Coordinates of C-alpha atoms in Angstrom, one line a residue:
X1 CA -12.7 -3.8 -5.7
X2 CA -12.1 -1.5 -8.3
X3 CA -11.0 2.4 -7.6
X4 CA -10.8 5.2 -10.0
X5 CA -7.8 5.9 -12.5
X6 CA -5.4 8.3 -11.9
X7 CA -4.0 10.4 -14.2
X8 CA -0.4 11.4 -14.0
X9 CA 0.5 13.0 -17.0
X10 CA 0.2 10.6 -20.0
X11 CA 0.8 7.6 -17.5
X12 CA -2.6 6.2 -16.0
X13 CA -3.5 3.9 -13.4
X14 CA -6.3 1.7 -14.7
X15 CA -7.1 -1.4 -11.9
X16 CA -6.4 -1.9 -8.6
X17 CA -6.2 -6.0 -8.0
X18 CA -6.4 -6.7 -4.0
X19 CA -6.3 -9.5 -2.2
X20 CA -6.6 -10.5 1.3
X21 CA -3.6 -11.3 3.7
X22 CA -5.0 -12.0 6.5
X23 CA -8.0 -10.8 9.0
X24 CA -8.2 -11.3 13.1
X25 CA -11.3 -10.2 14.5
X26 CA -11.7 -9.8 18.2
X27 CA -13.3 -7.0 18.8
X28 CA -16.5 -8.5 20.7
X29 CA -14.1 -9.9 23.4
X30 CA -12.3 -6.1 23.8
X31 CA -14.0 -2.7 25.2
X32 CA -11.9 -0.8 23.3
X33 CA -14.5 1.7 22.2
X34 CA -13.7 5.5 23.3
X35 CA -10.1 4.1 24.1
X36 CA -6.5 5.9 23.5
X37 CA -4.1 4.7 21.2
X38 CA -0.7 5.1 19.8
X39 CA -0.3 5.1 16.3
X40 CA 2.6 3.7 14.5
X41 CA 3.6 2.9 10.9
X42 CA 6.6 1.3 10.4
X43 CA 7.9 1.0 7.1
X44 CA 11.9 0.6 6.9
X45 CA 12.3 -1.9 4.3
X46 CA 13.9 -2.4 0.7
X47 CA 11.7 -2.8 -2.1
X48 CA 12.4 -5.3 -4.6
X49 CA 11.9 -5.9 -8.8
X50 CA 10.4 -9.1 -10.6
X51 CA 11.5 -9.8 -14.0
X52 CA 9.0 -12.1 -15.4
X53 CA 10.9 -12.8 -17.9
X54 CA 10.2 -16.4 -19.9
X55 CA 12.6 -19.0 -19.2
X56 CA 14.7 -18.8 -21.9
X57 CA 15.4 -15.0 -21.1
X58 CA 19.1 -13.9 -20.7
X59 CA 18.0 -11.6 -17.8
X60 CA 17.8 -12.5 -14.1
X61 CA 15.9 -11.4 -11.0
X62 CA 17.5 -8.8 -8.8
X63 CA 17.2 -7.9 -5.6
X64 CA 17.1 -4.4 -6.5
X65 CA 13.9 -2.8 -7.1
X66 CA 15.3 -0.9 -10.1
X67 CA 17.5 -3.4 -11.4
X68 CA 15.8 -4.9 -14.2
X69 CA 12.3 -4.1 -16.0
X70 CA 11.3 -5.1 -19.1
X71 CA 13.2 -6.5 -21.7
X72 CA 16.1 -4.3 -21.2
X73 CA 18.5 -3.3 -18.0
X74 CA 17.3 0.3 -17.3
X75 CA 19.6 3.3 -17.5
X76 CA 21.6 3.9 -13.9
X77 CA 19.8 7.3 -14.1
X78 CA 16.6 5.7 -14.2
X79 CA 17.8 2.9 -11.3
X80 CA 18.5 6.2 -9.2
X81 CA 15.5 7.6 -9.8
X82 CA 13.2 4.9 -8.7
X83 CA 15.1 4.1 -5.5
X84 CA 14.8 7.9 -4.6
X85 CA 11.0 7.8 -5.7
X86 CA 10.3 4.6 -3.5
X87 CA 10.7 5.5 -0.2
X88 CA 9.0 2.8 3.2
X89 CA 8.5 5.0 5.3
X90 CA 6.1 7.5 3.4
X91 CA 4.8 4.6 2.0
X92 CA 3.7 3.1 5.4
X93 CA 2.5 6.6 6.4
X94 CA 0.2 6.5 3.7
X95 CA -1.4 3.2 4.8
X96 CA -1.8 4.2 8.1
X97 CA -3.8 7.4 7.4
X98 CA -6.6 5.3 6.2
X99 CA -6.8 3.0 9.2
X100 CA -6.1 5.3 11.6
X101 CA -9.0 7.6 10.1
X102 CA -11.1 4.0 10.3
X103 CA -9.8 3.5 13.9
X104 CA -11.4 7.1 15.2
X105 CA -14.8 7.4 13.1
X106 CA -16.2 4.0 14.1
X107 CA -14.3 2.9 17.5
X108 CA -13.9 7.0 18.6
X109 CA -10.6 5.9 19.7
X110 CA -8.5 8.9 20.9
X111 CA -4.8 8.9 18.8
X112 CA -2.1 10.0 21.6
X113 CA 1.6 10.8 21.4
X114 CA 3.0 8.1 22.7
X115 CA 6.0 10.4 24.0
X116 CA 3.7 11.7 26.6
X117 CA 1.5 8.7 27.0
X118 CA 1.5 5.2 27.0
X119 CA -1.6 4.4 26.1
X120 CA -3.5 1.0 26.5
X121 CA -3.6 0.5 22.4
X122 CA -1.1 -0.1 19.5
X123 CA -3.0 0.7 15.9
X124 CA 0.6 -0.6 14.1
X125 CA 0.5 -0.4 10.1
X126 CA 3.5 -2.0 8.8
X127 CA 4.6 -2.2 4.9
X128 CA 5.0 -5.7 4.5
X129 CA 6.7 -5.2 0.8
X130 CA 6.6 -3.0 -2.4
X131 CA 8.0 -3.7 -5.9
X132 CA 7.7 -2.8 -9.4
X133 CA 6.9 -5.8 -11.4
X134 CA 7.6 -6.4 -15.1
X135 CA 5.6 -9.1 -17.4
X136 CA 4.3 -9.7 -20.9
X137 CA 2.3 -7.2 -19.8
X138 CA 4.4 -4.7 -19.2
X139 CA 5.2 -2.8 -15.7
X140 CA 3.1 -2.9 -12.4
X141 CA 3.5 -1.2 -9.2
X142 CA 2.7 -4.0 -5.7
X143 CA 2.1 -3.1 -1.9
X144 CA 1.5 -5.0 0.5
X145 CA 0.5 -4.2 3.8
X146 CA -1.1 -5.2 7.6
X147 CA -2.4 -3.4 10.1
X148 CA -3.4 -4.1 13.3
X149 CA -4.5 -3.1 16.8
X150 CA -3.0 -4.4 19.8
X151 CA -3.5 -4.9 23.5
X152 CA -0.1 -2.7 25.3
X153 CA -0.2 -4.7 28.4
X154 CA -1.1 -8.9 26.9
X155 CA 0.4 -7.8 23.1
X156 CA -2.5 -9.4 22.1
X157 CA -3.6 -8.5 18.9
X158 CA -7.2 -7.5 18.6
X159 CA -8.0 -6.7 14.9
X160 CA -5.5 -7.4 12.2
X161 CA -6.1 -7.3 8.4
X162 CA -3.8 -7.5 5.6
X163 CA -3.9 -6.9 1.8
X164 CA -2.1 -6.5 -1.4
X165 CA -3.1 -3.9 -4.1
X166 CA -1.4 -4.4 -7.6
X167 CA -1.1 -1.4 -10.1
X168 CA -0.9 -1.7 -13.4
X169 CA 0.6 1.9 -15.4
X170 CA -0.8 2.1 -18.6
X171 CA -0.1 4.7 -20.5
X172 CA -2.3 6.6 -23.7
X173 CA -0.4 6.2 -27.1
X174 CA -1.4 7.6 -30.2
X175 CA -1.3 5.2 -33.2
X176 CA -2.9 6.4 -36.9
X177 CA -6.3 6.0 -37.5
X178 CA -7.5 5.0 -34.2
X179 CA -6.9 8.6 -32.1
X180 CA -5.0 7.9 -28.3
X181 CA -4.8 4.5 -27.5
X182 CA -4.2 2.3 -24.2
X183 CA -0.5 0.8 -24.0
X184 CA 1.6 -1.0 -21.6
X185 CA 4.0 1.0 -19.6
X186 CA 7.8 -0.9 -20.5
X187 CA 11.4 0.6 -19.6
X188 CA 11.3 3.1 -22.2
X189 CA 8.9 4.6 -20.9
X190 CA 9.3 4.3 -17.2
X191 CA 12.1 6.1 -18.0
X192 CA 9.9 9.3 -19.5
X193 CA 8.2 9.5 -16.1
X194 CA 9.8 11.9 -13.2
X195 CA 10.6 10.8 -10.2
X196 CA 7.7 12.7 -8.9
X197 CA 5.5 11.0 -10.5
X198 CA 7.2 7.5 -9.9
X199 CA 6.4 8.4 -6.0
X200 CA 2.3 9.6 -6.7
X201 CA 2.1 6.0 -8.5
X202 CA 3.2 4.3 -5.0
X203 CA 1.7 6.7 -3.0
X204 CA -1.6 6.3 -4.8
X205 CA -1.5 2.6 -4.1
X206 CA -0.5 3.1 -0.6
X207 CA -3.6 5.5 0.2
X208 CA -5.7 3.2 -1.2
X209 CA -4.8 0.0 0.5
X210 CA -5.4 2.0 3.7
X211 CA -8.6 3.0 2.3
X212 CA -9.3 -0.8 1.9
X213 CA -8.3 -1.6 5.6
X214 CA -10.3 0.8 7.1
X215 CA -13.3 -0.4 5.0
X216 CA -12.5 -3.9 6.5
X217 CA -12.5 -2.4 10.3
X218 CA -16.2 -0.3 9.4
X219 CA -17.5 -3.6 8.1
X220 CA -16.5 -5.3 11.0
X221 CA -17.4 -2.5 13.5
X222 CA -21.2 -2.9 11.9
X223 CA -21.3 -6.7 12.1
X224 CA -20.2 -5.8 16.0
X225 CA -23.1 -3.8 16.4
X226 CA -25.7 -6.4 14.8
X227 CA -24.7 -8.8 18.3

């Protein structure tokens, strides 16, 4: 599935890559139709960074999701910046506005506060990870995440899909003769962008892996309705 580029400053998003984690379908043996639910997304998690570096590379993977990118340790203002820019819980809250926007056009199921009621539904989106990557390539962002609806009273779970988007930043460059050109985002640069910026590129992703999700669910819903 491809989705349009976005434009943040010079730096562009050009592809998203998804692929599926997961689906449980058992919404033929539920009436959950019309039903309430309480809505969670649960994000609390540490990002990570993947140097894919060759083998014969001095550098190392790190657990830290600004650690390392590229062929070169970033600057510790840059490492700051990232970790402030990549924040789990936003991140799952952007997933979970596209499913729970899914879950209430086609099942009309009625969001609640679950502070004031308990209702007989869980529509749970949790971020499962989120990392920026760095290749031959040059720099990706990744998110993966699953959501799901669940039965309060069995914890059965009802519907479930997961996926993983991959983001790519390229950036336009100008070289002589041949006008702006398409390059690889690398350190150096990732280190031009604000932190702003940093955030909209994960955010982006987020939105649109919730986007995918509650495609999933109408596709399903439909099938549903051919029975």
């Amino acid at each position: 599935m491809k989705y349009p580029a976005l434009k943040l400053s010079s730096i562009i998003i050009i592809a998203f890559a998804v692929a599926s984690c997961g689906h449980t379908n058992k919404l033929a043996e539920h009436n959950i139709r019309a039903q309430t639910v309480n809505v969670h997304a649960i994000g609390g998690i540490s990002g990570t960074a993947e140097a894919n570096i060759p083998a014969d590379s001095s550098h190392h993977r790190s657990a830290d999701l600004a650690s390392t990118l590229g062929s070169s340790v970033i600057s510790n203002e840059t490492a700051q910046k990232l970790n402030r820019a990549a924040n789990s819980d936003s991140l799952a809250s952007a997933v979970s506005l596209g499913f729970s926007q899914a879950i209430t056009m086609f099942l009309d199921m009625r969001p609640v506060d679950e502070s004031r009621t308990k209702a007989d539904y869980i529509a749970e989106t949790k971020l499962v990870s989120y990392s920026l990557t760095s290749g031959s390539t040059g720099i990706s962002a990744h998110i993966s995440a699953l959501s799901r609806i669940i039965q309060r009273s069995t914890g059965e779970v009802v519907w479930s899909y997961g996926t993983t988007n991959d983001v790519p930043l390229i950036t336009t460059v100008p070289q002589a003769g041949q006008g702006m050109v398409l390059g690889a985002v690398n350190a150096g640069t990732l280190s031009q962008m604000t932190e702003e910026e940093i955030a909209e590129v994960f955010r982006h992703a987020a939105i649109n892996i919730g986007a995918t999700i509650g495609e999933t669910l109408r596709e399903d819903v439909a099938e549903l309705a051919k029975k």
